[in-house]
Short mmCIF file of C-alpha atoms in Angstrom, two decimals:
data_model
loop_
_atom_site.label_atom_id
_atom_site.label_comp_id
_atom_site.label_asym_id
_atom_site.label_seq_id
_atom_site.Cartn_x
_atom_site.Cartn_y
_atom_site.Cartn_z
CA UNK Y 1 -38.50 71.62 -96.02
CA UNK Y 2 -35.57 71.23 -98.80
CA UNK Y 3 -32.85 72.40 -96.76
CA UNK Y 4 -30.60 75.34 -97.76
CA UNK Y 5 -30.11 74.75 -101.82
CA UNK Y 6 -27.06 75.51 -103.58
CA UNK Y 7 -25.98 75.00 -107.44
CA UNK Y 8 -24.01 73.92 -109.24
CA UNK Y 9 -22.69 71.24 -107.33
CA UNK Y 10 -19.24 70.84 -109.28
CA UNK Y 11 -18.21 73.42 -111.13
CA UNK Y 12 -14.93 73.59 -113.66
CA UNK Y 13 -13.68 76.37 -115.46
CA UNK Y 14 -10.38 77.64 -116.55
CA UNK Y 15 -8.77 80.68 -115.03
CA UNK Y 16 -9.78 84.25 -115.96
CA UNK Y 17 -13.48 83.17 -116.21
CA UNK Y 18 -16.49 84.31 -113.98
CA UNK Y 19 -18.06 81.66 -111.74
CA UNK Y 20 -21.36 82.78 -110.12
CA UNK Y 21 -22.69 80.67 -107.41
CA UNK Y 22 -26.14 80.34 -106.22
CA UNK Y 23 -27.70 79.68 -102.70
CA UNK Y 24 -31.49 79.62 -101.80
CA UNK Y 25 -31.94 79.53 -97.77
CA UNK Y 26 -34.35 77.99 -95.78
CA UNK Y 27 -38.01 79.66 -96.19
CA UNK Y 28 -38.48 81.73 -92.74
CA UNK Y 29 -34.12 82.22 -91.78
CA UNK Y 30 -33.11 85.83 -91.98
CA UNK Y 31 -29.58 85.14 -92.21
CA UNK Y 32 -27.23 84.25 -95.18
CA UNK Y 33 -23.64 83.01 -94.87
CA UNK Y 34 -20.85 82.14 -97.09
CA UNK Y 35 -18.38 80.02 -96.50
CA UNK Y 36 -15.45 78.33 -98.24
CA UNK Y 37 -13.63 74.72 -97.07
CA UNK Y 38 -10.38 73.57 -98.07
CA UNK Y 39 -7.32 71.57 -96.83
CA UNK Y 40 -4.88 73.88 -96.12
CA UNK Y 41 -7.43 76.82 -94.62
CA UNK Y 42 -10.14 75.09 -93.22
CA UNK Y 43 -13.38 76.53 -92.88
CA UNK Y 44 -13.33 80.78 -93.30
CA UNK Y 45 -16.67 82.49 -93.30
CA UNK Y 46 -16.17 85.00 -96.44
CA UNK Y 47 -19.40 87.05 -96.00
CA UNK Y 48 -22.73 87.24 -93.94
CA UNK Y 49 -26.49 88.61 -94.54
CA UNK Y 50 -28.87 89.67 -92.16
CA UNK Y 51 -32.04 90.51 -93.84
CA UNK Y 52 -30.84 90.83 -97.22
CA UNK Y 53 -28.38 93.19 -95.83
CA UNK Y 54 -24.28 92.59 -95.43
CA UNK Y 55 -23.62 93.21 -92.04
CA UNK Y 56 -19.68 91.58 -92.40
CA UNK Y 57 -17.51 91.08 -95.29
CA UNK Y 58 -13.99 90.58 -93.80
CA UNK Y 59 -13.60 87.90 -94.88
CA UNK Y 60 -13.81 88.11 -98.38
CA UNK Y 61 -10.37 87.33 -99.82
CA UNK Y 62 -10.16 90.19 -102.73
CA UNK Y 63 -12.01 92.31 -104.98
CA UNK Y 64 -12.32 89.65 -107.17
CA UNK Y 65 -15.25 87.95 -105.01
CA UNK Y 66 -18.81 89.85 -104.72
CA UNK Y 67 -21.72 88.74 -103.13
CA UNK Y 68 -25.16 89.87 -103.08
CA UNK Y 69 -28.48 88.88 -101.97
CA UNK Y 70 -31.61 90.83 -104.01
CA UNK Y 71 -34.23 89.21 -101.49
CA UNK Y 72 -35.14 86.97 -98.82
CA UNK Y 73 -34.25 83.93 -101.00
CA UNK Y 74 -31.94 83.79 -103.64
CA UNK Y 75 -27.85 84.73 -102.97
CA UNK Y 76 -25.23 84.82 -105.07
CA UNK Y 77 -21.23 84.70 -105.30
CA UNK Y 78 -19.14 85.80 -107.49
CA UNK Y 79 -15.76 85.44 -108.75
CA UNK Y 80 -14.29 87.33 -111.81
CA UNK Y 81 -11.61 86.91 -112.94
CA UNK Y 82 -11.33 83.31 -111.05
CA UNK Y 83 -7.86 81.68 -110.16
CA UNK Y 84 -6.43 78.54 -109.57
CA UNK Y 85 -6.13 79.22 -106.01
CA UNK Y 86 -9.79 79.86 -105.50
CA UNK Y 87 -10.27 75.82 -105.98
CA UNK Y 88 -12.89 75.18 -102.82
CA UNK Y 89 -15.65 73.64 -101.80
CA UNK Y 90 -18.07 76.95 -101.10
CA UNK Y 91 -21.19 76.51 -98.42
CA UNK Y 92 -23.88 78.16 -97.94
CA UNK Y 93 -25.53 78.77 -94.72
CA UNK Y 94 -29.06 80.06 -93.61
CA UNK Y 95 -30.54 80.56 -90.00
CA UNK Y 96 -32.76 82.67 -87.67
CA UNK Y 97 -31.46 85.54 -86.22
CA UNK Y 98 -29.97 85.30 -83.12
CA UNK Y 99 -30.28 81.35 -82.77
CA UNK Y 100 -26.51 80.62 -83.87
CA UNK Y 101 -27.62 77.63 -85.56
CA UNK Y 102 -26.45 77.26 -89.05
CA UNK Y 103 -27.93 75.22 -91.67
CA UNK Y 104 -25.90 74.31 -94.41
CA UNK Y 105 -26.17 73.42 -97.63
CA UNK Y 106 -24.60 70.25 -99.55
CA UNK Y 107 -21.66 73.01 -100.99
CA UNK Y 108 -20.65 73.22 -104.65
CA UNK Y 109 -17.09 72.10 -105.53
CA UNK Y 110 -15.22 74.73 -107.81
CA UNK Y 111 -12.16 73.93 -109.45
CA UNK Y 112 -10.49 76.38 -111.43
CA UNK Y 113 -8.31 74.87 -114.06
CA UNK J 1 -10.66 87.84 -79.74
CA UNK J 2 -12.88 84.74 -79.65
CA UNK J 3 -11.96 80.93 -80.90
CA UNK J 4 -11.99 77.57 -80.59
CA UNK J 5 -9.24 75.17 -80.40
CA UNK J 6 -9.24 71.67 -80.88
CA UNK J 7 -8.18 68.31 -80.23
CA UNK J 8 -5.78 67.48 -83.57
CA UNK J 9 -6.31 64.71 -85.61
CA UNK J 10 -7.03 62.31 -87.34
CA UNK J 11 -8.24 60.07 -84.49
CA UNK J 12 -8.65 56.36 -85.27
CA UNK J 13 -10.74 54.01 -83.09
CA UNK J 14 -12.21 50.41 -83.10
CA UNK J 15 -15.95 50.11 -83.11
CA UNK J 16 -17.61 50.25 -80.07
CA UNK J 17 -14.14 52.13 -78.26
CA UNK J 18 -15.14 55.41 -76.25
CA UNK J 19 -14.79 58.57 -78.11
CA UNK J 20 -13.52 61.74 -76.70
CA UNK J 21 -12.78 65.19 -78.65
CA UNK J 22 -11.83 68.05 -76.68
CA UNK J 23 -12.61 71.56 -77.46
CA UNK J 24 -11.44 74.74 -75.68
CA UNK J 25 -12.77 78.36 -76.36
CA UNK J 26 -11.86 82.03 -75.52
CA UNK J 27 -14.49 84.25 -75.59
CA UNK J 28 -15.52 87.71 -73.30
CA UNK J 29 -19.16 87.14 -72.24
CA UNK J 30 -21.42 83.69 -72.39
CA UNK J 31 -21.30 82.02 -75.85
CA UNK J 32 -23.52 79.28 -76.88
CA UNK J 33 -21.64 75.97 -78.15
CA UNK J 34 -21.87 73.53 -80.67
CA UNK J 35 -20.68 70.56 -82.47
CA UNK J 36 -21.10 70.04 -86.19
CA UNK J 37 -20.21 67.02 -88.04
CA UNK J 38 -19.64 66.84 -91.84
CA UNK J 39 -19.92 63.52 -93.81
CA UNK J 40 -17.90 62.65 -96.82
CA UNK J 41 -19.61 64.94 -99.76
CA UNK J 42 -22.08 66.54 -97.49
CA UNK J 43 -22.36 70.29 -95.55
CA UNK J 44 -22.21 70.71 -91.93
CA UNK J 45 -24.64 69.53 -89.58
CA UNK J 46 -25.61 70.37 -86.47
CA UNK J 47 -24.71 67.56 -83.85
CA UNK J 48 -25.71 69.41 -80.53
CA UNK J 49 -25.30 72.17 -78.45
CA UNK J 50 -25.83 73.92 -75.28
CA UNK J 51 -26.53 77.39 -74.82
CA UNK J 52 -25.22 78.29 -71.14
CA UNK J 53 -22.61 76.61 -68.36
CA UNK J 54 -23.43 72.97 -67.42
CA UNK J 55 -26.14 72.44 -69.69
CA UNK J 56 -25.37 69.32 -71.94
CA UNK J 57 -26.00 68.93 -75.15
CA UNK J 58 -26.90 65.28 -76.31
CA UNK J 59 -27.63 63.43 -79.68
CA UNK J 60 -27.15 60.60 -81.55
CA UNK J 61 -25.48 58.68 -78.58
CA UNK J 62 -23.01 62.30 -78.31
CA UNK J 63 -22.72 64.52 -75.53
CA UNK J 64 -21.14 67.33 -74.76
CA UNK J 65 -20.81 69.36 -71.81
CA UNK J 66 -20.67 73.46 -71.23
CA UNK J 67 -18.28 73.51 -68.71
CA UNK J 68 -17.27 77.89 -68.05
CA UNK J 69 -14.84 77.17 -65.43
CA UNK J 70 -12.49 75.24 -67.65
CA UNK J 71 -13.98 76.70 -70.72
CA UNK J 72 -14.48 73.89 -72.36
CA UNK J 73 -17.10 71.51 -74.27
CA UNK J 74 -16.03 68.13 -75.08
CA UNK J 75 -17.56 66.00 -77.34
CA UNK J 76 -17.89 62.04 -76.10
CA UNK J 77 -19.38 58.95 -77.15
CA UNK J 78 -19.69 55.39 -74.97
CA UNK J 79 -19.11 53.14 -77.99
CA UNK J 80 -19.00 54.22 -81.31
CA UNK J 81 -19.97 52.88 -85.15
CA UNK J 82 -18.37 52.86 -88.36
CA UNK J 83 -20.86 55.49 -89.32
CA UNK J 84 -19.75 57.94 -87.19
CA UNK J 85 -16.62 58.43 -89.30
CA UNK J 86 -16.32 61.74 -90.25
CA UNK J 87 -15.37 65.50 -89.57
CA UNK J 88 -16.43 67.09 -86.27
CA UNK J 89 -16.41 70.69 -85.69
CA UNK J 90 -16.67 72.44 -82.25
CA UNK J 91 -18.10 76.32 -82.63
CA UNK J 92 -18.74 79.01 -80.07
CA UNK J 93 -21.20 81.95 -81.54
CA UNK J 94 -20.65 85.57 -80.77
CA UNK J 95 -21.55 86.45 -77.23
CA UNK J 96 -21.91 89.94 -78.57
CA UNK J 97 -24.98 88.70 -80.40
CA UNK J 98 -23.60 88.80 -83.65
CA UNK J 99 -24.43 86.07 -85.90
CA UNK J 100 -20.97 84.79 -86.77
CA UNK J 101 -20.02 81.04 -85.47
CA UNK J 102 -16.03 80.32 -84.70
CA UNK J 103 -15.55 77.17 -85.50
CA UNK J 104 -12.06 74.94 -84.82
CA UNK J 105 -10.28 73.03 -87.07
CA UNK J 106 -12.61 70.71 -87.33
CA UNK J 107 -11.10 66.60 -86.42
CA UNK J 108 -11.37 63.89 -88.66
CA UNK J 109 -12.33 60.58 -87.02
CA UNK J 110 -12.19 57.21 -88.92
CA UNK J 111 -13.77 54.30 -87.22
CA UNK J 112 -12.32 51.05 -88.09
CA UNK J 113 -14.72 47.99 -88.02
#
């Protein structure tokens, strides 16, 4: 198996653009998660899928960030207008249900200039 | 509310020194727990886990016990390498059977040769 795939792996833009940031899960896990990483914050889970559906989305920070997931593997995030402060390292996640272990993917590194 | 709290770091050892992280958790009902450790550049990965009191986890040389009456699941090594530098995350799961982890604040441990 590939593992959980994300892309782009760096990403750079300059504030005000749209970033849009892709995950494909393992083949067979029914659950989704994103998460974002940085120094000051650690590790916050933003959003999580279960079967395609959002079941929790507390943690998104703002309106600015939307996520969606149109079928069983392909998710997206998305960030419009992005900000300086949004400069993470996103993961994304995939798993059974019910098993509580996460796979993760290798993350994508957004800077936003 | 459930969460994890962990040993602070960074923690610097000698190879070959014992390793010890300690993790406490709050959480109403029986949570699995795990360990994750993250390698420079890389996502998550699961380390081991244990999914009810006294079982131990074990991998890699690491263990990790689920101890209820203390609440607690500390991770341990008998002699550790230079590649076991990295970030190590302790995580309960929802004991309500939701599908979010907690995870601490993850400890960075640098092993010196």
């Amino acid at each position: 198996d590939a593992g959980v795939i994300q892309s782009p792996r760096h990403e750079v833009t300059e504030m005000g653009q749209e970033v849009t940031l892709r995950c494909k899960p393992i083949s067979g896990h029914n659950s989704l998660f994103w998460y974002r990483q940085t120094m000051m914050r650690g590790l916050e889970l933003l959003i999580y899928f279960n079967n395609n559906v959002p079941i929790d989305d507390s943690g998104m920070p703002e309106d600015r960030f939307s996520a969606k997931m149109p079928n069983a593997s392909f998710s997206t995030l998305k960030i419009q207008p992005s900000e300086p402060r949004d400069s993470a390292v996103y993961f994304c996640a995939s798993s059974q249900l019910f098993t509580g272990e996460q796979f993760f993917g290798p993350g994508t590194r957004l800077t936003v200039l | 509310g459930n969460s994890v709290t962990q040993m602070e770091g960074p923690v610097t050892l000698s190879e070959e020194a014992f390793l010890t992280i300690n993790c406490t958790y709050t959480a109403t009902g029986y949570p699995s727990l795990f360990w994750y450790v993250q390698y420079p550049g890389e996502g998550l990965q699961l380390l081991l886990k244990a999914t009810k009191a006294d079982d131990k986890g074990s991998n890699k040389g690491f263990e990790a016990t689920y101890r209820k009456e203390t609440t607690s699941f500390h991770l341990e090594k008998g002699s550790v390498q230079v590649s076991d530098s990295a970030v190590y995350f302790c995580a309960l799961s929802d004991p309500q059977g939701a599908q979010k982890l907690v995870f601490g604040q993850g400890t960075r441990l640098t092993i010196n040769p």
